């Protein structure tokens, strides 16, 4: 039994010494007054740009989720337009995966733009009835959450209020 332990111990030590940690250690947004994320409301979409540091050496997925209130126009079946009466809560998202070879010294910069919201429910938007359509005219974004995933784990997540 001692002989087996003596032969396994050096093998275990060798494996432990050759194994390197692949997980990121202090992932954070770099600089800026807004904590490193600059958000721009472009009417129907939100663009969020960030520089992220402290990443490990592996692919990284960045996801943004923007929350806001959408205003719609009400369009009747005769194609006449009237303003909607209600603002409707919406969430718009965008995701980008960046390969490990694009990460330089643990840092990456990225800009993501959310998808445009589709038409709203005409009744929820304040149109006279469900026969009308309610295309979105504008979105007032109130917050954006940035989530950074590396090696299958969330390594950074923060909500910014606009």
Coordinates of C-alpha atoms in Angstrom, one line a residue:
X1 CA 0.0 0.0 0.0
X2 CA 2.8 2.4 0.8
X3 CA 4.4 1.6 -2.5
X4 CA 1.1 2.6 -4.3
X5 CA 0.9 5.9 -2.4
X6 CA 4.5 6.7 -3.1
X7 CA 4.0 6.2 -6.8
X8 CA 0.7 8.2 -7.0
X9 CA 1.8 11.2 -4.9
X10 CA 4.5 12.4 -7.4
X11 CA 1.9 12.0 -10.2
X12 CA -0.7 14.1 -8.4
X13 CA 1.9 16.8 -7.6
X14 CA 3.0 16.9 -11.2
X15 CA -0.6 17.3 -12.4
X16 CA -1.3 20.0 -9.9
X17 CA 1.8 22.0 -10.9
X18 CA 1.0 21.7 -14.7
X19 CA -2.6 22.8 -14.3
X20 CA -3.2 26.5 -14.8
X21 CA -6.2 28.5 -13.7
X22 CA -8.3 29.5 -16.6
X23 CA -10.8 31.6 -14.7
X24 CA -10.8 35.3 -14.7
X25 CA -9.8 37.0 -11.4
X26 CA -11.0 40.5 -11.1
X27 CA -13.2 41.3 -14.0
X28 CA -14.3 44.9 -14.1
X29 CA -15.3 47.8 -16.3
X30 CA -12.4 50.2 -17.1
X31 CA -12.7 53.9 -16.2
X32 CA -15.2 56.6 -17.1
X33 CA -17.7 58.5 -15.1
X34 CA -20.4 56.0 -15.7
X35 CA -18.4 53.1 -14.4
X36 CA -16.9 52.3 -17.8
X37 CA -20.2 51.9 -19.8
X38 CA -21.4 54.5 -22.2
X39 CA -25.0 54.2 -23.2
X40 CA -26.6 56.1 -26.1
X41 CA -30.4 56.2 -26.7
X42 CA -30.8 56.1 -30.5
X43 CA -34.6 56.4 -30.5
X44 CA -35.8 52.8 -31.0
X45 CA -32.5 51.1 -29.9
X46 CA -29.9 51.6 -27.2
X47 CA -26.2 51.3 -27.8
X48 CA -23.9 50.4 -24.9
X49 CA -20.1 50.5 -25.2
X50 CA -17.8 49.2 -22.6
X51 CA -14.1 48.3 -22.0
X52 CA -13.8 45.3 -19.8
X53 CA -10.5 44.2 -18.0
X54 CA -9.4 41.3 -15.9
X55 CA -10.6 38.6 -18.3
X56 CA -9.1 35.2 -18.5
X57 CA -7.8 33.6 -21.7
X58 CA -11.0 32.3 -23.2
X59 CA -14.0 33.3 -25.2
X60 CA -16.3 35.9 -23.6
X61 CA -20.0 36.5 -24.2
X62 CA -21.4 40.0 -23.4
X63 CA -25.1 40.5 -23.1
X64 CA -27.0 43.7 -22.7
X65 CA -30.6 44.0 -21.6
X66 CA -32.2 47.5 -21.8
X67 CA -35.5 48.4 -20.1
X68 CA -37.6 51.3 -21.2
X69 CA -41.1 52.7 -22.0
X70 CA -42.2 52.5 -25.7
X71 CA -44.5 55.0 -27.3
X72 CA -46.5 53.9 -30.4
X73 CA -48.5 55.3 -33.2
X74 CA -51.9 53.8 -33.8
X75 CA -52.6 52.9 -37.4
X76 CA -56.2 52.0 -38.3
X77 CA -57.1 49.5 -41.1
X78 CA -57.5 52.5 -43.5
X79 CA -53.8 53.3 -42.9
X80 CA -54.6 56.5 -41.0
X81 CA -52.2 57.3 -38.0
X82 CA -53.1 58.7 -34.6
X83 CA -50.8 58.9 -31.6
X84 CA -51.0 56.1 -29.0
X85 CA -52.1 57.0 -25.5
X86 CA -50.1 54.6 -23.3
X87 CA -46.4 53.9 -22.8
X88 CA -45.7 50.2 -22.8
X89 CA -42.8 48.6 -20.9
X90 CA -40.3 46.8 -23.1
X91 CA -37.0 45.0 -22.8
X92 CA -34.5 45.1 -25.7
X93 CA -31.4 42.9 -25.8
X94 CA -28.2 42.2 -27.7
X95 CA -25.5 39.6 -27.3
X96 CA -22.0 39.2 -28.7
X97 CA -19.4 36.5 -28.3
X98 CA -15.8 37.6 -28.6
X99 CA -13.1 34.9 -29.2
X100 CA -10.2 34.5 -26.9
X101 CA -7.7 35.7 -29.6
X102 CA -9.4 39.1 -29.6
X103 CA -8.8 39.6 -25.9
X104 CA -5.6 41.5 -25.4
X105 CA -3.9 41.4 -22.0
X106 CA -7.2 40.5 -20.4
X107 CA -9.0 43.5 -21.9
X108 CA -11.7 43.9 -24.6
X109 CA -13.7 46.8 -25.8
X110 CA -17.2 46.3 -27.3
X111 CA -20.2 48.2 -28.5
X112 CA -23.6 46.4 -28.7
X113 CA -26.8 47.8 -30.1
X114 CA -30.2 46.3 -29.0
X115 CA -32.7 45.0 -31.5
X116 CA -35.6 47.4 -32.4
X117 CA -38.8 46.4 -30.6
X118 CA -41.5 45.0 -32.8
X119 CA -45.1 46.4 -32.9
X120 CA -46.8 46.7 -29.6
X121 CA -50.1 45.2 -28.6
X122 CA -52.5 47.9 -30.0
X123 CA -54.8 47.8 -27.0
X124 CA -51.9 48.1 -24.5
X125 CA -50.6 51.1 -26.5
X126 CA -54.0 52.8 -26.2
X127 CA -55.3 52.3 -29.7
X128 CA -59.1 52.1 -30.0
X129 CA -59.2 48.3 -30.6
X130 CA -57.2 45.3 -31.6
X131 CA -57.9 45.9 -35.3
X132 CA -55.4 48.7 -35.2
X133 CA -51.6 48.2 -35.4
X134 CA -49.1 49.9 -33.0
X135 CA -45.7 50.4 -34.5
X136 CA -43.2 51.8 -32.0
X137 CA -42.4 55.5 -32.5
X138 CA -39.9 56.0 -29.7
X139 CA -38.4 54.3 -26.6
X140 CA -37.4 56.1 -23.4
X141 CA -34.7 53.7 -22.0
X142 CA -34.3 53.8 -18.2
X143 CA -31.6 51.2 -17.5
X144 CA -29.2 48.8 -19.1
X145 CA -27.8 45.6 -17.5
X146 CA -24.5 44.4 -18.8
X147 CA -23.7 40.7 -18.2
X148 CA -20.3 39.2 -19.0
X149 CA -19.9 35.4 -19.2
X150 CA -16.6 33.5 -19.5
X151 CA -16.0 29.8 -19.1
X152 CA -19.7 29.3 -18.6
X153 CA -19.9 31.5 -15.5
X154 CA -21.2 35.1 -15.0
X155 CA -18.0 36.9 -14.1
X156 CA -19.5 40.4 -14.1
X157 CA -23.0 41.9 -14.1
X158 CA -24.0 45.4 -13.4
X159 CA -27.1 47.6 -14.0
X160 CA -26.7 51.2 -15.1
X161 CA -29.6 53.6 -14.7
X162 CA -29.8 56.2 -17.5

